[in-house]
Coordinates of C-alpha atoms in Angstrom, one line a residue:
X17 CA 90.9 115.3 123.5
X18 CA 90.7 115.1 119.7
X19 CA 93.8 114.2 117.9
X20 CA 94.2 113.7 114.1
X21 CA 96.5 110.9 113.3
X22 CA 98.1 110.9 109.9
X23 CA 99.7 108.1 107.9
X24 CA 100.6 107.1 104.4
X25 CA 103.5 109.6 103.6
X26 CA 106.8 108.6 102.3
X27 CA 109.2 108.6 99.3
X28 CA 107.8 107.8 95.9
X29 CA 109.2 108.2 92.4
X30 CA 107.6 110.5 89.9
X31 CA 104.5 109.1 88.4
X32 CA 103.8 106.9 91.5
X33 CA 101.0 107.0 93.9
X34 CA 100.5 107.4 97.7
X35 CA 97.4 107.2 99.9
X36 CA 97.1 109.5 102.9
X37 CA 94.9 108.7 105.7
X38 CA 93.7 110.9 108.7
X39 CA 91.6 109.6 111.5
X40 CA 90.5 111.3 114.7
X41 CA 91.3 109.6 117.8
X42 CA 88.5 111.2 119.6
X43 CA 85.0 112.4 118.8
X44 CA 84.5 115.5 116.6
X45 CA 81.1 117.1 116.2
X46 CA 79.8 119.7 113.8
X47 CA 82.3 119.0 111.1
X48 CA 81.7 121.2 108.2
X49 CA 85.0 120.5 106.2
X50 CA 87.8 118.0 106.0
X51 CA 90.9 118.0 103.9
X52 CA 94.5 118.3 103.4
X53 CA 96.8 121.2 103.2
X54 CA 100.6 121.1 102.2
X55 CA 103.6 123.2 102.8
X56 CA 106.8 122.9 100.7
X57 CA 110.0 124.5 101.9
X58 CA 110.1 128.2 101.4
X59 CA 106.4 128.3 100.5
X60 CA 103.1 129.2 102.2
X61 CA 100.7 126.3 103.4
X62 CA 98.2 125.8 100.7
X63 CA 95.0 123.9 100.4
X64 CA 95.3 120.8 98.5
X65 CA 91.7 119.3 98.6
X66 CA 88.8 119.6 100.9
X67 CA 85.3 118.3 101.2
X68 CA 82.3 120.2 102.9
X69 CA 79.4 118.8 104.7
X70 CA 77.2 119.1 101.7
X71 CA 79.5 116.7 99.9
X72 CA 81.1 119.1 97.4
X73 CA 84.9 119.0 97.0
X74 CA 87.4 121.6 96.0
X75 CA 90.8 120.9 94.7
X76 CA 93.9 123.0 94.1
X77 CA 94.3 123.5 90.4
X78 CA 97.7 121.8 90.4
X79 CA 96.2 118.5 91.7
X80 CA 92.9 118.3 89.8
X81 CA 92.7 115.1 87.8
X82 CA 95.4 113.4 90.0
X83 CA 94.4 113.5 93.6
X84 CA 91.1 112.3 95.0
X85 CA 89.6 113.2 98.3
X86 CA 87.3 110.8 100.3
X87 CA 85.8 110.6 103.7
X88 CA 84.3 108.2 106.2
X89 CA 81.9 110.3 108.2
X90 CA 81.3 107.4 110.6
X91 CA 85.0 107.3 111.6
X92 CA 85.7 111.0 111.2
X93 CA 88.4 109.9 108.8
X94 CA 89.7 111.5 105.5
X95 CA 91.8 110.1 102.6
X96 CA 93.7 111.6 99.9
X97 CA 94.6 109.3 96.9
X98 CA 97.5 110.9 95.0
X99 CA 98.4 109.6 91.7
X100 CA 100.8 110.6 89.0
X101 CA 102.8 112.3 91.6
X102 CA 105.3 115.1 90.5
X103 CA 108.5 116.3 92.3
X104 CA 106.5 119.8 92.9
X105 CA 104.0 117.7 95.1
X106 CA 106.9 117.3 97.6
X107 CA 105.7 118.8 100.8
X108 CA 104.5 118.2 104.3
X109 CA 100.8 117.4 104.2
X110 CA 98.7 118.3 107.1
X111 CA 95.3 116.9 107.7
X112 CA 92.6 119.5 108.5
X113 CA 89.1 119.5 110.1
X114 CA 87.0 122.4 110.3
X115 CA 84.0 122.7 112.6
X116 CA 81.1 125.1 112.7
X117 CA 78.6 125.3 115.6
X118 CA 76.3 128.2 116.1
X119 CA 78.2 130.3 113.6
X120 CA 81.4 129.7 115.5
X121 CA 84.3 128.0 113.7
X122 CA 87.0 125.8 114.9
X123 CA 89.8 123.8 113.5
X124 CA 92.0 120.7 114.0
X125 CA 95.4 120.0 112.5
X126 CA 97.5 116.9 112.2
X127 CA 101.1 116.7 113.0
X128 CA 101.9 116.5 109.2
X129 CA 103.3 113.8 107.2
X130 CA 106.1 114.1 104.7
X131 CA 105.6 113.3 101.1
X132 CA 108.6 113.3 98.8
X133 CA 108.6 112.8 95.2
X134 CA 112.0 112.1 93.6
X135 CA 113.8 109.8 91.3

């Protein structure tokens, strides 16, 4: 069974950096998108960044210029480099993998990793 294993979260001061990693413990086929969502207390879960099969990326306006998404297709892994972190970046970050086969979509989610930005 496929499992998304996340790592890299933690406590960092404002202006600091973290790198989140997500790797599948099993094989995932027909991936069309990989990325990260986050959910802060009292708020909805929002897209942070994603990359689709064609290579294009999509970032939330609040993280553009600060976060960089990358992937390793051979390993079915995705990474999120987070720089210039702000307190408002504090949230639980969830790895996401979307699949599409024959017009039918599917999704996989990580357990979530806590990112806390505080002085």
